[in-house]
PDB file of C-alpha atoms and ligand atoms in Angstrom:
ATOM      1  CA  MET F   1      33.742 110.130 333.858  1.00 71.00           C
ATOM      2  CA  LEU F   2      32.888 106.632 334.997  1.00 89.00           C
ATOM      3  CA  ALA F   3      34.707 106.794 338.337  1.00 92.00           C
ATOM      4  CA  ARG F   4      32.629 109.811 339.287  1.00 96.00           C
ATOM      5  CA  CYS F   5      29.294 108.319 338.214  1.00 96.00           C
ATOM      6  CA  LEU F   6      29.876 104.978 339.896  1.00 96.00           C
ATOM      7  CA  THR F   7      31.096 106.535 343.129  1.00 97.00           C
ATOM      8  CA  GLU F   8      28.172 108.933 343.292  1.00 98.00           C
ATOM      9  CA  TRP F   9      25.805 106.054 342.548  1.00 98.00           C
ATOM     10  CA  PHE F  10      27.346 104.142 345.467  1.00 98.00           C
ATOM     11  CA  TRP F  11      26.838 107.067 347.842  1.00 98.00           C
ATOM     12  CA  ALA F  12      23.304 107.766 346.623  1.00 98.00           C
ATOM     13  CA  GLN F  13      22.448 104.176 347.599  1.00 97.00           C
ATOM     14  CA  ARG F  14      24.026 104.546 351.045  1.00 97.00           C
ATOM     15  CA  PHE F  15      22.223 107.821 351.716  1.00 98.00           C
ATOM     16  CA  GLN F  16      18.951 106.306 350.550  1.00 98.00           C
ATOM     17  CA  GLU F  17      19.387 103.388 352.954  1.00 97.00           C
ATOM     18  CA  ASN F  18      19.583 105.981 355.696  1.00 95.00           C
ATOM     19  CA  ASP F  19      16.521 107.856 354.469  1.00 97.00           C
ATOM     20  CA  THR F  20      18.550 110.798 353.304  1.00 96.00           C
ATOM     21  CA  VAL F  21      19.279 112.119 349.866  1.00 97.00           C
ATOM     22  CA  TYR F  22      22.783 112.346 348.482  1.00 98.00           C
ATOM     23  CA  ARG F  23      23.470 115.691 346.883  1.00 98.00           C
ATOM     24  CA  PRO F  24      25.525 115.126 343.695  1.00 98.00           C
ATOM     25  CA  ILE F  25      28.369 117.500 342.982  1.00 98.00           C
ATOM     26  CA  THR F  26      27.354 120.418 340.798  1.00 98.00           C
ATOM     27  CA  ARG F  27      30.377 120.394 338.502  1.00 97.00           C
ATOM     28  CA  PHE F  28      33.245 118.098 337.547  1.00 97.00           C
ATOM     29  CA  VAL F  29      35.876 120.430 336.147  1.00 97.00           C
ATOM     30  CA  ALA F  30      38.906 119.286 334.172  1.00 97.00           C
ATOM     31  CA  TYR F  31      41.654 121.872 334.114  1.00 98.00           C
ATOM     32  CA  GLN F  32      45.243 122.119 332.909  1.00 97.00           C
ATOM     33  CA  GLY F  33      48.034 123.409 335.079  1.00 91.00           C
ATOM     34  CA  THR F  34      47.063 126.794 336.432  1.00 91.00           C
ATOM     35  CA  ASP F  35      43.797 127.382 334.570  1.00 94.00           C
ATOM     36  CA  GLY F  36      41.645 125.663 337.188  1.00 96.00           C
ATOM     37  CA  PRO F  37      38.662 127.226 338.926  1.00 97.00           C
ATOM     38  CA  ASP F  38      39.319 128.988 342.204  1.00 96.00           C
ATOM     39  CA  CYS F  39      37.672 127.846 345.388  1.00 97.00           C
ATOM     40  CA  GLY F  40      36.534 130.702 347.560  1.00 94.00           C
ATOM     41  CA  GLY F  41      39.348 132.891 346.261  1.00 94.00           C
ATOM     42  CA  GLN F  42      41.962 130.167 346.537  1.00 94.00           C
ATOM     43  CA  ALA F  43      43.567 129.380 343.178  1.00 95.00           C
ATOM     44  CA  ALA F  44      43.696 125.837 341.827  1.00 95.00           C
ATOM     45  CA  VAL F  45      47.209 124.444 341.805  1.00 94.00           C
ATOM     46  CA  PRO F  46      48.754 122.298 339.083  1.00 95.00           C
ATOM     47  CA  GLU F  47      48.982 118.525 339.586  1.00 93.00           C
ATOM     48  CA  ASN F  48      46.115 118.332 342.000  1.00 93.00           C
ATOM     49  CA  ALA F  49      42.488 117.437 342.396  1.00 95.00           C
ATOM     50  CA  PHE F  50      40.232 119.034 344.948  1.00 96.00           C
ATOM     51  CA  TYR F  51      36.733 119.286 346.292  1.00 97.00           C
ATOM     52  CA  CYS F  52      35.435 122.806 346.768  1.00 97.00           C
ATOM     53  CA  PRO F  53      32.695 123.131 349.386  1.00 95.00           C
ATOM     54  CA  ILE F  54      31.820 126.563 348.011  1.00 95.00           C
ATOM     55  CA  GLY F  55      29.813 125.500 344.994  1.00 95.00           C
ATOM     56  CA  HIS F  56      30.057 121.782 345.905  1.00 97.00           C
ATOM     57  CA  PHE F  57      32.205 120.828 342.948  1.00 98.00           C
ATOM     58  CA  ILE F  58      35.313 118.814 342.107  1.00 98.00           C
ATOM     59  CA  ALA F  59      38.135 119.968 339.873  1.00 98.00           C
ATOM     60  CA  TYR F  60      41.167 118.045 338.695  1.00 97.00           C
ATOM     61  CA  ASP F  61      44.252 118.711 336.627  1.00 96.00           C
ATOM     62  CA  ALA F  62      43.431 116.484 333.649  1.00 96.00           C
ATOM     63  CA  VAL F  63      47.007 116.439 332.334  1.00 96.00           C
ATOM     64  CA  TRP F  64      48.310 115.285 335.706  1.00 94.00           C
ATOM     65  CA  LEU F  65      45.607 112.646 336.137  1.00 93.00           C
ATOM     66  CA  LYS F  66      46.126 111.366 332.599  1.00 94.00           C
ATOM     67  CA  ALA F  67      49.873 111.088 333.208  1.00 94.00           C
ATOM     68  CA  MET F  68      49.246 109.117 336.393  1.00 91.00           C
ATOM     69  CA  TYR F  69      46.783 106.947 334.513  1.00 91.00           C
ATOM     70  CA  ASP F  70      49.345 106.288 331.772  1.00 93.00           C
ATOM     71  CA  GLN F  71      52.131 105.537 334.228  1.00 91.00           C
ATOM     72  CA  LEU F  72      50.283 103.783 337.043  1.00 86.00           C
ATOM     73  CA  GLY F  73      47.101 102.428 335.495  1.00 85.00           C
ATOM     74  CA  ASP F  74      43.397 103.094 336.005  1.00 85.00           C
ATOM     75  CA  GLY F  75      43.920 102.783 339.742  1.00 85.00           C
ATOM     76  CA  ALA F  76      45.047 106.429 339.594  1.00 86.00           C
ATOM     77  CA  VAL F  77      41.562 107.578 338.677  1.00 91.00           C
ATOM     78  CA  TYR F  78      39.957 105.170 341.125  1.00 91.00           C
ATOM     79  CA  VAL F  79      42.010 106.576 343.995  1.00 91.00           C
ATOM     80  CA  VAL F  80      41.810 110.294 343.233  1.00 94.00           C
ATOM     81  CA  ILE F  81      38.167 110.705 342.205  1.00 96.00           C
ATOM     82  CA  PRO F  82      36.544 108.587 344.957  1.00 96.00           C
ATOM     83  CA  HIS F  83      38.773 110.397 347.488  1.00 96.00           C
ATOM     84  CA  GLU F  84      37.555 113.806 346.341  1.00 97.00           C
ATOM     85  CA  LEU F  85      33.973 112.556 346.330  1.00 98.00           C
ATOM     86  CA  GLY F  86      34.679 111.399 349.886  1.00 97.00           C
ATOM     87  CA  HIS F  87      35.109 115.081 350.726  1.00 96.00           C
ATOM     88  CA  ALA F  88      31.794 115.819 349.007  1.00 97.00           C
ATOM     89  CA  VAL F  89      30.205 113.191 351.260  1.00 97.00           C
ATOM     90  CA  GLN F  90      31.877 114.647 354.346  1.00 96.00           C
ATOM     91  CA  ALA F  91      30.328 117.997 353.484  1.00 96.00           C
ATOM     92  CA  GLN F  92      26.912 116.325 353.732  1.00 96.00           C
ATOM     93  CA  VAL F  93      27.471 114.447 356.948  1.00 94.00           C
ATOM     94  CA  LEU F  94      29.745 115.114 359.892  1.00 80.00           C
ATOM     95  CA  ASP F  95      32.719 117.297 359.029  1.00 78.00           C
ATOM     96  CA  ASN F  96      34.160 118.679 362.240  1.00 85.00           C
ATOM     97  CA  PHE F  97      37.683 117.375 362.415  1.00 89.00           C
ATOM     98  CA  SER F  98      40.340 118.748 364.730  1.00 90.00           C
ATOM     99  CA  PHE F  99      43.092 118.063 362.240  1.00 89.00           C
ATOM    100  CA  ASN F 100      43.108 118.078 358.475  1.00 88.00           C
ATOM    101  CA  VAL F 101      44.890 114.729 358.440  1.00 88.00           C
ATOM    102  CA  GLN F 102      41.742 113.192 359.953  1.00 91.00           C
ATOM    103  CA  ARG F 103      39.625 114.632 357.149  1.00 92.00           C
ATOM    104  CA  GLU F 104      42.071 113.296 354.558  1.00 92.00           C
ATOM    105  CA  LEU F 105      42.256 109.823 356.059  1.00 91.00           C
ATOM    106  CA  GLN F 106      38.487 109.603 356.265  1.00 94.00           C
ATOM    107  CA  ALA F 107      38.228 110.633 352.607  1.00 94.00           C
ATOM    108  CA  ASP F 108      40.643 107.790 351.806  1.00 93.00           C
ATOM    109  CA  CYS F 109      38.501 105.476 353.885  1.00 94.00           C
ATOM    110  CA  TYR F 110      35.342 106.605 352.064  1.00 96.00           C
ATOM    111  CA  ALA F 111      37.119 106.016 348.750  1.00 95.00           C
ATOM    112  CA  GLY F 112      37.994 102.478 349.826  1.00 94.00           C
ATOM    113  CA  ALA F 113      34.458 101.864 351.009  1.00 96.00           C
ATOM    114  CA  ALA F 114      33.071 103.036 347.675  1.00 96.00           C
ATOM    115  CA  LEU F 115      35.453 100.855 345.664  1.00 94.00           C
ATOM    116  CA  GLY F 116      34.784  97.854 347.881  1.00 94.00           C
ATOM    117  CA  GLY F 117      31.042  98.428 347.642  1.00 96.00           C
ATOM    118  CA  LEU F 118      31.148  98.758 343.870  1.00 95.00           C
ATOM    119  CA  ILE F 119      33.113  95.531 343.563  1.00 94.00           C
ATOM    120  CA  GLN F 120      30.683  93.781 345.908  1.00 95.00           C
ATOM    121  CA  ALA F 121      27.754  95.068 343.873  1.00 94.00           C
ATOM    122  CA  GLY F 122      29.388  93.627 340.762  1.00 94.00           C
ATOM    123  CA  VAL F 123      29.584  97.043 339.126  1.00 91.00           C
ATOM    124  CA  LEU F 124      33.370  97.135 339.185  1.00 89.00           C
ATOM    125  CA  ARG F 125      35.586  94.146 338.657  1.00 88.00           C
ATOM    126  CA  ALA F 126      38.860  93.873 340.535  1.00 85.00           C
ATOM    127  CA  GLU F 127      41.684  92.482 338.466  1.00 85.00           C
ATOM    128  CA  GLN F 128      44.839  90.723 339.460  1.00 86.00           C
ATOM    129  CA  GLY F 129      47.297  93.280 340.814  1.00 85.00           C
ATOM    130  CA  ASP F 130      44.692  95.992 341.418  1.00 85.00           C
ATOM    131  CA  GLU F 131      45.362  96.078 345.133  1.00 84.00           C
ATOM    132  CA  GLU F 132      49.053  96.847 344.599  1.00 85.00           C
ATOM    133  CA  GLU F 133      48.154  99.350 341.883  1.00 84.00           C
ATOM    134  CA  LEU F 134      45.791 101.202 344.215  1.00 85.00           C
ATOM    135  CA  LEU F 135      48.422 101.340 346.943  1.00 84.00           C
ATOM    136  CA  ILE F 136      51.026 102.739 344.566  1.00 84.00           C
ATOM    137  CA  ASN F 137      48.553 105.365 343.390  1.00 79.00           C
ATOM    138  CA  LEU F 138      47.562 106.226 346.926  1.00 81.00           C
ATOM    139  CA  GLN F 139      51.212 106.831 347.673  1.00 79.00           C
ATOM    140  CA  ALA F 140      51.723 108.885 344.505  1.00 78.00           C
ATOM    141  CA  ALA F 141      48.622 111.058 344.930  1.00 75.00           C
ATOM    142  CA  GLY F 142      48.634 111.331 348.700  1.00 74.00           C
ATOM    143  CA  ASP F 143      49.822 114.306 350.688  1.00 68.00           C
ATOM    144  CA  PRO F 144      53.506 114.174 351.616  1.00 63.00           C
ATOM    145  CA  THR F 145      53.941 112.240 354.831  1.00 60.00           C
ATOM    146  CA  ASP F 146      56.648 114.520 356.198  1.00 60.00           C
ATOM    147  CA  VAL F 147      54.116 117.288 356.932  1.00 58.00           C
ATOM    148  CA  TRP F 148      52.167 114.880 359.109  1.00 52.00           C
TER     149      TRP F 148
HETATM  150 ZN1  LIG Z 201      41.669 115.102 350.307  1.00 65.80          ZN
END
């Protein structure tokens, strides 16, 4: 998937600039509903995407992501996938957060940095209305705010 390749390309460049080597995810698993791969014994849940540090892979409910894509535009993919890759980056740098919300917000931040960097590099082109579309998708895919 393009969102994955571009985002990993972005991070490979950043790591290289810092004389380190980005470690690409090992697998990019599309699943449907409950047939997703488990992560360290924890079952994949429907309508979700996740990064699994055990095995260093990303899995996503393809039906859910496709539905978001159909309803909310390609911004859905460009919010969810760069966010999960943000977790893959965290696993390779500093990842000692006191609260999970910090980890999640940083993954969002990394996703924004990747998108911004890709646009700056001319690899992605931002279209009219993309900003609003990304915000709507962030809201739709994000964790419920009431648990924060
Ligand atoms: Zn997350």
